Amino acid sequence: MKRIISLLTCAAVLLGFAACGVLGGDNPPAETTTEPITTTKPTTTAEPTTTAPVTQPVKVPDSYKDAPAAYKPILDDLYRFVTIISGNEMVDILPSGKAEIMEMPYGILENDVYQKGFMGYAVKDINQDGVPELIILSKAYDGKNVPFIYSIFTLKNNKPVNIGIYWSRNKGKLAADGTIYNLSSGGAAYTHFYSYRLKSGASKLTLLTEYQSDTNDDRYPDKSIDIYYQVVDGEKIFITRDEFFNDLWDKYDNPPNPMPLDFIPID
């Protein structure tokens, strides 16, 4: 009996070895291949950096025709203004700088292209005191071949001083006798006419005349009635609507004897 048990035990052991493939039966042991272990350093991808484009400095001319050297900083800024506009650069703020241009000049672009020779200046002694004034202007305005003045400068102690800034609703016109006519309008009911003169050696204008229109005056029960008057020594001298619009408007918008100005393109 012990012999039978021993034989059965041996057979079980042999069968176990065969199942495991130790005896080289139909299922030989599979080859084991070891993959090479490669170690790589972690790569870091840098975040793309966005840098605002740097506007290249504008190379300005060394000198300007007929203009005293003291006016060069103003003309430099006018030149930069034209360069930026002609380069079709989008700007949030009108880059006129010392040139004192308060709005985009009407007609400066045609089909989004700068009209070469449109902006410029004139040098003129407007009051005959030996000090030349600098006048920033455009070649044409509102379809007329009439220069539009944007600013006027004079010199005081050889330093430029602004004496007038103008735009579409605040026009400035120069008469041959040196009078500066100013038409300022916030609408038909709020229009002002002024005239000024630059006295010899002065650095600010002297007021000559003043006319106004308004919609509010104590002498009328109906406050909506338009009134027209001249201001003399702080007092109102009333005039008619026809006098205001027919006589004064044309005089202040188009002086009968405009001062001749030699237009010099900045570009």
PDB file of C-alpha atoms in Angstrom:
ATOM      1  CA  MET A   1       0.000   0.000   0.000  1.00  0.00           C
ATOM      2  CA  LYS A   2       2.794   2.378   0.898  1.00  0.00           C
ATOM      3  CA  ARG A   3       4.393   1.593  -2.454  1.00  0.00           C
ATOM      4  CA  ILE A   4       1.262   2.576  -4.377  1.00  0.00           C
ATOM      5  CA  ILE A   5       0.992   5.878  -2.497  1.00  0.00           C
ATOM      6  CA  SER A   6       4.654   6.610  -3.216  1.00  0.00           C
ATOM      7  CA  LEU A   7       4.214   5.938  -6.913  1.00  0.00           C
ATOM      8  CA  LEU A   8       1.149   8.183  -7.068  1.00  0.00           C
ATOM      9  CA  THR A   9       3.041  10.975  -5.319  1.00  0.00           C
ATOM     10  CA  CYS A  10       5.925  10.745  -7.791  1.00  0.00           C
ATOM     11  CA  ALA A  11       3.540  10.812 -10.740  1.00  0.00           C
ATOM     12  CA  ALA A  12       1.865  13.939  -9.417  1.00  0.00           C
ATOM     13  CA  VAL A  13       5.198  15.653  -9.051  1.00  0.00           C
ATOM     14  CA  LEU A  14       6.221  14.725 -12.607  1.00  0.00           C
ATOM     15  CA  LEU A  15       2.938  15.977 -14.016  1.00  0.00           C
ATOM     16  CA  GLY A  16       3.489  19.267 -12.195  1.00  0.00           C
ATOM     17  CA  PHE A  17       6.924  19.688 -13.751  1.00  0.00           C
ATOM     18  CA  ALA A  18       5.533  18.901 -17.218  1.00  0.00           C
ATOM     19  CA  ALA A  19       2.809  21.507 -16.802  1.00  0.00           C
ATOM     20  CA  CYS A  20       5.439  24.044 -15.879  1.00  0.00           C
ATOM     21  CA  GLY A  21       7.491  23.209 -18.964  1.00  0.00           C
ATOM     22  CA  VAL A  22      10.493  22.202 -16.977  1.00  0.00           C
ATOM     23  CA  LEU A  23      10.808  18.983 -18.907  1.00  0.00           C
ATOM     24  CA  GLY A  24      10.777  20.630 -22.304  1.00  0.00           C
ATOM     25  CA  GLY A  25       7.383  19.455 -23.569  1.00  0.00           C
ATOM     26  CA  ASP A  26       5.146  21.137 -26.199  1.00  0.00           C
ATOM     27  CA  ASN A  27       5.247  24.510 -24.412  1.00  0.00           C
ATOM     28  CA  PRO A  28       8.887  25.590 -24.116  1.00  0.00           C
ATOM     29  CA  PRO A  29       9.526  28.564 -21.893  1.00  0.00           C
ATOM     30  CA  ALA A  30       9.056  31.871 -23.695  1.00  0.00           C
ATOM     31  CA  GLU A  31      12.097  34.005 -24.267  1.00  0.00           C
ATOM     32  CA  THR A  32      12.244  36.991 -22.018  1.00  0.00           C
ATOM     33  CA  THR A  33      13.570  40.200 -23.467  1.00  0.00           C
ATOM     34  CA  THR A  34      14.403  43.142 -21.333  1.00  0.00           C
ATOM     35  CA  GLU A  35      13.598  46.528 -22.901  1.00  0.00           C
ATOM     36  CA  PRO A  36      16.460  48.971 -22.471  1.00  0.00           C
ATOM     37  CA  ILE A  37      15.616  51.582 -19.899  1.00  0.00           C
ATOM     38  CA  THR A  38      16.009  55.057 -21.225  1.00  0.00           C
ATOM     39  CA  THR A  39      15.936  58.070 -18.976  1.00  0.00           C
ATOM     40  CA  THR A  40      15.043  61.428 -20.469  1.00  0.00           C
ATOM     41  CA  LYS A  41      15.117  64.732 -18.745  1.00  0.00           C
ATOM     42  CA  PRO A  42      11.707  66.402 -18.533  1.00  0.00           C
ATOM     43  CA  THR A  43      11.325  69.069 -21.178  1.00  0.00           C
ATOM     44  CA  THR A  44       9.725  72.375 -20.328  1.00  0.00           C
ATOM     45  CA  THR A  45       7.940  74.383 -22.974  1.00  0.00           C
ATOM     46  CA  ALA A  46       8.321  78.081 -22.334  1.00  0.00           C
ATOM     47  CA  GLU A  47       5.184  80.194 -22.537  1.00  0.00           C
ATOM     48  CA  PRO A  48       5.214  82.328 -25.685  1.00  0.00           C
ATOM     49  CA  THR A  49       6.079  85.881 -24.834  1.00  0.00           C
ATOM     50  CA  THR A  50       4.133  88.685 -26.413  1.00  0.00           C
ATOM     51  CA  THR A  51       6.003  91.942 -26.607  1.00  0.00           C
ATOM     52  CA  ALA A  52       4.289  95.106 -27.710  1.00  0.00           C
ATOM     53  CA  PRO A  53       5.709  96.310 -31.007  1.00  0.00           C
ATOM     54  CA  VAL A  54       8.223  99.041 -30.528  1.00  0.00           C
ATOM     55  CA  THR A  55       7.543 102.070 -32.663  1.00  0.00           C
ATOM     56  CA  GLN A  56      10.747 103.079 -34.311  1.00  0.00           C
ATOM     57  CA  PRO A  57      11.736 106.685 -33.699  1.00  0.00           C
ATOM     58  CA  VAL A  58      10.975 108.973 -36.588  1.00  0.00           C
ATOM     59  CA  LYS A  59      14.004 110.593 -38.159  1.00  0.00           C
ATOM     60  CA  VAL A  60      13.106 114.230 -38.529  1.00  0.00           C
ATOM     61  CA  PRO A  61      14.775 116.758 -40.834  1.00  0.00           C
ATOM     62  CA  ASP A  62      17.704 118.749 -39.533  1.00  0.00           C
ATOM     63  CA  SER A  63      16.107 122.035 -40.489  1.00  0.00           C
ATOM     64  CA  TYR A  64      12.902 123.480 -41.908  1.00  0.00           C
ATOM     65  CA  LYS A  65      12.596 126.036 -44.664  1.00  0.00           C
ATOM     66  CA  ASP A  66      12.238 129.648 -43.468  1.00  0.00           C
ATOM     67  CA  ALA A  67      11.457 128.618 -39.859  1.00  0.00           C
ATOM     68  CA  PRO A  68      13.509 129.951 -36.938  1.00  0.00           C
ATOM     69  CA  ALA A  69      15.371 127.207 -35.060  1.00  0.00           C
ATOM     70  CA  ALA A  70      13.240 127.828 -31.967  1.00  0.00           C
ATOM     71  CA  TYR A  71      10.221 126.390 -33.811  1.00  0.00           C
ATOM     72  CA  LYS A  72      11.996 123.106 -34.621  1.00  0.00           C
ATOM     73  CA  PRO A  73      10.411 121.058 -31.746  1.00  0.00           C
ATOM     74  CA  ILE A  74       6.940 122.023 -32.992  1.00  0.00           C
ATOM     75  CA  LEU A  75       7.751 121.153 -36.600  1.00  0.00           C
ATOM     76  CA  ASP A  76       9.389 117.903 -35.475  1.00  0.00           C
ATOM     77  CA  ASP A  77       6.097 116.878 -33.861  1.00  0.00           C
ATOM     78  CA  LEU A  78       4.173 117.906 -36.977  1.00  0.00           C
ATOM     79  CA  TYR A  79       6.559 115.766 -39.047  1.00  0.00           C
ATOM     80  CA  ARG A  80       6.052 112.798 -36.689  1.00  0.00           C
ATOM     81  CA  PHE A  81       2.287 113.289 -36.904  1.00  0.00           C
ATOM     82  CA  VAL A  82       2.354 113.116 -40.702  1.00  0.00           C
ATOM     83  CA  THR A  83       4.724 110.123 -40.655  1.00  0.00           C
ATOM     84  CA  ILE A  84       2.439 108.140 -38.351  1.00  0.00           C
ATOM     85  CA  ILE A  85      -0.700 108.977 -40.317  1.00  0.00           C
ATOM     86  CA  SER A  86       0.958 108.244 -43.669  1.00  0.00           C
ATOM     87  CA  GLY A  87       2.147 104.889 -42.302  1.00  0.00           C
ATOM     88  CA  ASN A  88      -1.485 103.887 -41.676  1.00  0.00           C
ATOM     89  CA  GLU A  89      -0.716 103.200 -38.028  1.00  0.00           C
ATOM     90  CA  MET A  90      -3.776 102.981 -35.823  1.00  0.00           C
ATOM     91  CA  VAL A  91      -3.488 105.369 -32.921  1.00  0.00           C
ATOM     92  CA  ASP A  92      -5.769 105.899 -29.954  1.00  0.00           C
ATOM     93  CA  ILE A  93      -4.682 109.451 -29.291  1.00  0.00           C
ATOM     94  CA  LEU A  94      -4.023 112.047 -31.944  1.00  0.00           C
ATOM     95  CA  PRO A  95      -0.208 112.209 -31.927  1.00  0.00           C
ATOM     96  CA  SER A  96       0.196 115.890 -32.705  1.00  0.00           C
ATOM     97  CA  GLY A  97       2.309 116.770 -29.664  1.00  0.00           C
ATOM     98  CA  LYS A  98       3.568 120.344 -29.637  1.00  0.00           C
ATOM     99  CA  ALA A  99       1.914 121.083 -33.008  1.00  0.00           C
ATOM    100  CA  GLU A 100      -1.447 121.368 -31.156  1.00  0.00           C
ATOM    101  CA  ILE A 101      -3.676 119.668 -33.732  1.00  0.00           C
ATOM    102  CA  MET A 102      -6.935 118.968 -31.914  1.00  0.00           C
ATOM    103  CA  GLU A 103      -8.683 116.684 -34.422  1.00  0.00           C
ATOM    104  CA  MET A 104      -7.901 114.546 -37.446  1.00  0.00           C
ATOM    105  CA  PRO A 105      -7.662 117.051 -40.327  1.00  0.00           C
ATOM    106  CA  TYR A 106     -10.553 116.773 -42.749  1.00  0.00           C
ATOM    107  CA  GLY A 107      -9.408 115.359 -46.093  1.00  0.00           C
ATOM    108  CA  ILE A 108      -5.998 114.190 -44.869  1.00  0.00           C
ATOM    109  CA  LEU A 109      -6.765 110.629 -46.027  1.00  0.00           C
ATOM    110  CA  GLU A 110      -8.201 109.565 -49.351  1.00  0.00           C
ATOM    111  CA  ASN A 111      -9.169 105.873 -49.495  1.00  0.00           C
ATOM    112  CA  ASP A 112      -7.212 105.503 -46.237  1.00  0.00           C
ATOM    113  CA  VAL A 113      -4.069 106.853 -47.889  1.00  0.00           C
ATOM    114  CA  TYR A 114      -2.348 110.040 -46.701  1.00  0.00           C
ATOM    115  CA  GLN A 115      -2.405 112.807 -49.276  1.00  0.00           C
ATOM    116  CA  LYS A 116       1.210 113.822 -49.689  1.00  0.00           C
ATOM    117  CA  GLY A 117       1.774 117.531 -49.201  1.00  0.00           C
ATOM    118  CA  PHE A 118      -1.520 117.980 -47.321  1.00  0.00           C
ATOM    119  CA  MET A 119      -0.107 119.177 -43.977  1.00  0.00           C
ATOM    120  CA  GLY A 120       2.384 121.976 -43.609  1.00  0.00           C
ATOM    121  CA  TYR A 121       3.152 125.349 -42.128  1.00  0.00           C
ATOM    122  CA  ALA A 122       3.756 128.980 -42.919  1.00  0.00           C
ATOM    123  CA  VAL A 123       6.123 131.512 -41.379  1.00  0.00           C
ATOM    124  CA  LYS A 124       4.746 135.055 -41.274  1.00  0.00           C
ATOM    125  CA  ASP A 125       5.233 138.156 -39.174  1.00  0.00           C
ATOM    126  CA  ILE A 126       1.520 138.776 -38.740  1.00  0.00           C
ATOM    127  CA  ASN A 127       1.855 141.991 -36.722  1.00  0.00           C
ATOM    128  CA  GLN A 128       4.971 143.479 -38.316  1.00  0.00           C
ATOM    129  CA  ASP A 129       6.995 143.591 -35.100  1.00  0.00           C
ATOM    130  CA  GLY A 130      10.004 141.719 -36.453  1.00  0.00           C
ATOM    131  CA  VAL A 131       9.078 138.411 -34.778  1.00  0.00           C
ATOM    132  CA  PRO A 132       7.951 135.733 -37.267  1.00  0.00           C
ATOM    133  CA  GLU A 133       4.946 133.647 -36.244  1.00  0.00           C
ATOM    134  CA  LEU A 134       4.597 129.942 -37.058  1.00  0.00           C
ATOM    135  CA  ILE A 135       1.239 128.840 -38.474  1.00  0.00           C
ATOM    136  CA  ILE A 136       0.347 125.128 -38.647  1.00  0.00           C
ATOM    137  CA  LEU A 137      -2.151 124.524 -41.436  1.00  0.00           C
ATOM    138  CA  SER A 138      -3.462 122.145 -44.064  1.00  0.00           C
ATOM    139  CA  LYS A 139      -3.537 122.750 -47.782  1.00  0.00           C
ATOM    140  CA  ALA A 140      -7.301 122.524 -48.185  1.00  0.00           C
ATOM    141  CA  TYR A 141     -10.476 122.118 -46.173  1.00  0.00           C
ATOM    142  CA  ASP A 142     -14.109 121.262 -46.965  1.00  0.00           C
ATOM    143  CA  GLY A 143     -13.297 120.873 -50.638  1.00  0.00           C
ATOM    144  CA  LYS A 144     -12.027 124.447 -50.896  1.00  0.00           C
ATOM    145  CA  ASN A 145      -8.494 125.291 -51.853  1.00  0.00           C
ATOM    146  CA  VAL A 146      -8.200 127.447 -48.753  1.00  0.00           C
ATOM    147  CA  PRO A 147      -5.652 126.650 -46.020  1.00  0.00           C
ATOM    148  CA  PHE A 148      -7.158 125.652 -42.702  1.00  0.00           C
ATOM    149  CA  ILE A 149      -5.281 126.937 -39.656  1.00  0.00           C
ATOM    150  CA  TYR A 150      -4.794 124.560 -36.725  1.00  0.00           C
ATOM    151  CA  SER A 151      -2.495 126.576 -34.486  1.00  0.00           C
ATOM    152  CA  ILE A 152      -0.468 129.772 -34.343  1.00  0.00           C
ATOM    153  CA  PHE A 153       2.743 130.338 -32.389  1.00  0.00           C
ATOM    154  CA  THR A 154       4.885 133.362 -31.646  1.00  0.00           C
ATOM    155  CA  LEU A 155       8.236 133.719 -29.933  1.00  0.00           C
ATOM    156  CA  LYS A 156       8.857 135.171 -26.490  1.00  0.00           C
ATOM    157  CA  ASN A 157      12.474 135.265 -25.320  1.00  0.00           C
ATOM    158  CA  ASN A 158      13.213 133.005 -28.291  1.00  0.00           C
ATOM    159  CA  LYS A 159      10.815 130.337 -27.004  1.00  0.00           C
ATOM    160  CA  PRO A 160       7.630 129.331 -28.855  1.00  0.00           C
ATOM    161  CA  VAL A 161       4.313 130.343 -27.284  1.00  0.00           C
ATOM    162  CA  ASN A 162       0.947 129.142 -28.593  1.00  0.00           C
ATOM    163  CA  ILE A 163      -1.515 131.986 -29.189  1.00  0.00           C
ATOM    164  CA  GLY A 164      -4.335 130.121 -30.935  1.00  0.00           C
ATOM    165  CA  ILE A 165      -5.692 126.567 -31.394  1.00  0.00           C
ATOM    166  CA  TYR A 166      -8.435 125.868 -33.954  1.00  0.00           C
ATOM    167  CA  TRP A 167     -10.563 122.981 -35.253  1.00  0.00           C
ATOM    168  CA  SER A 168     -13.706 122.424 -37.338  1.00  0.00           C
ATOM    169  CA  ARG A 169     -16.039 124.020 -34.771  1.00  0.00           C
ATOM    170  CA  ASN A 170     -13.565 126.672 -33.741  1.00  0.00           C
ATOM    171  CA  LYS A 171     -12.150 128.198 -36.903  1.00  0.00           C
ATOM    172  CA  GLY A 172      -9.402 130.768 -37.102  1.00  0.00           C
ATOM    173  CA  LYS A 173      -8.808 133.020 -40.117  1.00  0.00           C
ATOM    174  CA  LEU A 174      -6.072 135.599 -40.679  1.00  0.00           C
ATOM    175  CA  ALA A 175      -6.802 138.918 -42.365  1.00  0.00           C
ATOM    176  CA  ALA A 176      -4.178 140.913 -44.233  1.00  0.00           C
ATOM    177  CA  ASP A 177      -4.053 143.569 -41.502  1.00  0.00           C
ATOM    178  CA  GLY A 178      -3.124 140.936 -38.881  1.00  0.00           C
ATOM    179  CA  THR A 179      -6.599 140.549 -37.384  1.00  0.00           C
ATOM    180  CA  ILE A 180      -7.450 136.991 -36.365  1.00  0.00           C
ATOM    181  CA  TYR A 181     -11.126 136.158 -36.862  1.00  0.00           C
ATOM    182  CA  ASN A 182     -12.523 133.310 -34.806  1.00  0.00           C
ATOM    183  CA  LEU A 183     -15.858 131.563 -35.423  1.00  0.00           C
ATOM    184  CA  SER A 184     -16.761 129.162 -32.619  1.00  0.00           C
ATOM    185  CA  SER A 185     -19.972 127.173 -32.906  1.00  0.00           C
ATOM    186  CA  GLY A 186     -21.745 124.606 -30.764  1.00  0.00           C
ATOM    187  CA  GLY A 187     -24.848 124.868 -32.949  1.00  0.00           C
ATOM    188  CA  ALA A 188     -26.831 127.752 -34.423  1.00  0.00           C
ATOM    189  CA  ALA A 189     -28.051 128.863 -30.997  1.00  0.00           C
ATOM    190  CA  TYR A 190     -24.580 128.836 -29.448  1.00  0.00           C
ATOM    191  CA  THR A 191     -22.276 130.595 -31.866  1.00  0.00           C
ATOM    192  CA  HIS A 192     -19.545 133.061 -30.929  1.00  0.00           C
ATOM    193  CA  PHE A 193     -17.632 135.477 -33.129  1.00  0.00           C
ATOM    194  CA  TYR A 194     -14.353 136.930 -31.860  1.00  0.00           C
ATOM    195  CA  SER A 195     -11.623 139.024 -33.384  1.00  0.00           C
ATOM    196  CA  TYR A 196      -8.125 139.437 -31.955  1.00  0.00           C
ATOM    197  CA  ARG A 197      -4.898 141.252 -32.582  1.00  0.00           C
ATOM    198  CA  LEU A 198      -1.374 140.292 -31.567  1.00  0.00           C
ATOM    199  CA  LYS A 199       0.197 143.472 -30.307  1.00  0.00           C
ATOM    200  CA  SER A 200       3.851 144.213 -30.914  1.00  0.00           C
ATOM    201  CA  GLY A 201       6.085 142.090 -28.681  1.00  0.00           C
ATOM    202  CA  ALA A 202       3.104 140.376 -27.040  1.00  0.00           C
ATOM    203  CA  SER A 203       2.781 136.640 -26.349  1.00  0.00           C
ATOM    204  CA  LYS A 204      -1.016 136.552 -26.082  1.00  0.00           C
ATOM    205  CA  LEU A 205      -3.863 137.938 -28.150  1.00  0.00           C
ATOM    206  CA  THR A 206      -5.861 141.077 -27.381  1.00  0.00           C
ATOM    207  CA  LEU A 207      -9.641 140.757 -27.814  1.00  0.00           C
ATOM    208  CA  LEU A 208     -11.120 143.287 -30.242  1.00  0.00           C
ATOM    209  CA  THR A 209     -14.757 142.258 -30.770  1.00  0.00           C
ATOM    210  CA  GLU A 210     -17.158 139.659 -29.385  1.00  0.00           C
ATOM    211  CA  TYR A 211     -20.590 138.559 -30.615  1.00  0.00           C
ATOM    212  CA  GLN A 212     -22.729 135.755 -29.256  1.00  0.00           C
ATOM    213  CA  SER A 213     -25.989 133.917 -29.783  1.00  0.00           C
ATOM    214  CA  ASP A 214     -27.876 132.261 -26.949  1.00  0.00           C
ATOM    215  CA  THR A 215     -31.302 130.915 -25.962  1.00  0.00           C
ATOM    216  CA  ASN A 216     -31.604 132.329 -22.483  1.00  0.00           C
ATOM    217  CA  ASP A 217     -32.135 135.940 -21.442  1.00  0.00           C
ATOM    218  CA  ASP A 218     -34.112 137.562 -18.621  1.00  0.00           C
ATOM    219  CA  ARG A 219     -35.799 140.095 -20.890  1.00  0.00           C
ATOM    220  CA  TYR A 220     -37.800 137.329 -22.629  1.00  0.00           C
ATOM    221  CA  PRO A 221     -40.511 135.369 -20.744  1.00  0.00           C
ATOM    222  CA  ASP A 222     -40.018 132.542 -23.243  1.00  0.00           C
ATOM    223  CA  LYS A 223     -36.521 131.259 -22.560  1.00  0.00           C
ATOM    224  CA  SER A 224     -36.452 129.320 -25.839  1.00  0.00           C
ATOM    225  CA  ILE A 225     -36.229 132.489 -27.955  1.00  0.00           C
ATOM    226  CA  ASP A 226     -32.818 132.878 -29.604  1.00  0.00           C
ATOM    227  CA  ILE A 227     -31.034 136.129 -28.890  1.00  0.00           C
ATOM    228  CA  TYR A 228     -28.076 137.789 -30.620  1.00  0.00           C
ATOM    229  CA  TYR A 229     -25.832 140.442 -29.171  1.00  0.00           C
ATOM    230  CA  GLN A 230     -22.463 142.103 -29.085  1.00  0.00           C
ATOM    231  CA  VAL A 231     -20.506 142.227 -25.833  1.00  0.00           C
ATOM    232  CA  VAL A 232     -18.964 145.643 -25.126  1.00  0.00           C
ATOM    233  CA  ASP A 233     -17.253 146.194 -21.769  1.00  0.00           C
ATOM    234  CA  GLY A 234     -19.255 143.307 -20.338  1.00  0.00           C
ATOM    235  CA  GLU A 235     -22.609 144.690 -21.513  1.00  0.00           C
ATOM    236  CA  LYS A 236     -24.903 143.049 -24.085  1.00  0.00           C
ATOM    237  CA  ILE A 237     -25.919 145.130 -27.077  1.00  0.00           C
ATOM    238  CA  PHE A 238     -28.690 143.248 -28.880  1.00  0.00           C
ATOM    239  CA  ILE A 239     -28.709 142.897 -32.658  1.00  0.00           C
ATOM    240  CA  THR A 240     -31.040 141.158 -35.098  1.00  0.00           C
ATOM    241  CA  ARG A 241     -30.789 137.603 -36.317  1.00  0.00           C
ATOM    242  CA  ASP A 242     -30.147 138.817 -39.845  1.00  0.00           C
ATOM    243  CA  GLU A 243     -27.256 140.987 -38.709  1.00  0.00           C
ATOM    244  CA  PHE A 244     -25.772 138.043 -36.862  1.00  0.00           C
ATOM    245  CA  PHE A 245     -26.051 135.410 -39.592  1.00  0.00           C
ATOM    246  CA  ASN A 246     -25.947 137.465 -42.772  1.00  0.00           C
ATOM    247  CA  ASP A 247     -23.351 140.094 -41.954  1.00  0.00           C
ATOM    248  CA  LEU A 248     -21.156 138.718 -39.193  1.00  0.00           C
ATOM    249  CA  TRP A 249     -21.017 135.026 -40.104  1.00  0.00           C
ATOM    250  CA  ASP A 250     -19.518 135.582 -43.505  1.00  0.00           C
ATOM    251  CA  LYS A 251     -17.095 138.203 -42.225  1.00  0.00           C
ATOM    252  CA  TYR A 252     -15.709 135.972 -39.468  1.00  0.00           C
ATOM    253  CA  ASP A 253     -15.706 132.797 -41.534  1.00  0.00           C
ATOM    254  CA  ASN A 254     -14.282 134.420 -44.675  1.00  0.00           C
ATOM    255  CA  PRO A 255     -12.462 137.703 -43.987  1.00  0.00           C
ATOM    256  CA  PRO A 256     -12.627 139.977 -47.033  1.00  0.00           C
ATOM    257  CA  ASN A 257      -8.864 140.408 -47.245  1.00  0.00           C
ATOM    258  CA  PRO A 258      -7.163 137.165 -46.149  1.00  0.00           C
ATOM    259  CA  MET A 259      -3.498 137.294 -45.279  1.00  0.00           C
ATOM    260  CA  PRO A 260      -1.408 135.653 -48.021  1.00  0.00           C
ATOM    261  CA  LEU A 261       0.520 132.698 -46.608  1.00  0.00           C
ATOM    262  CA  ASP A 262       3.282 130.698 -48.298  1.00  0.00           C
ATOM    263  CA  PHE A 263       2.307 127.094 -47.624  1.00  0.00           C
ATOM    264  CA  ILE A 264       5.309 124.829 -46.972  1.00  0.00           C
ATOM    265  CA  PRO A 265       4.503 121.080 -46.931  1.00  0.00           C
ATOM    266  CA  ILE A 266       6.025 119.339 -43.909  1.00  0.00           C
ATOM    267  CA  ASP A 267       6.756 116.222 -45.978  1.00  0.00           C
TER     268      ASP A 267
END
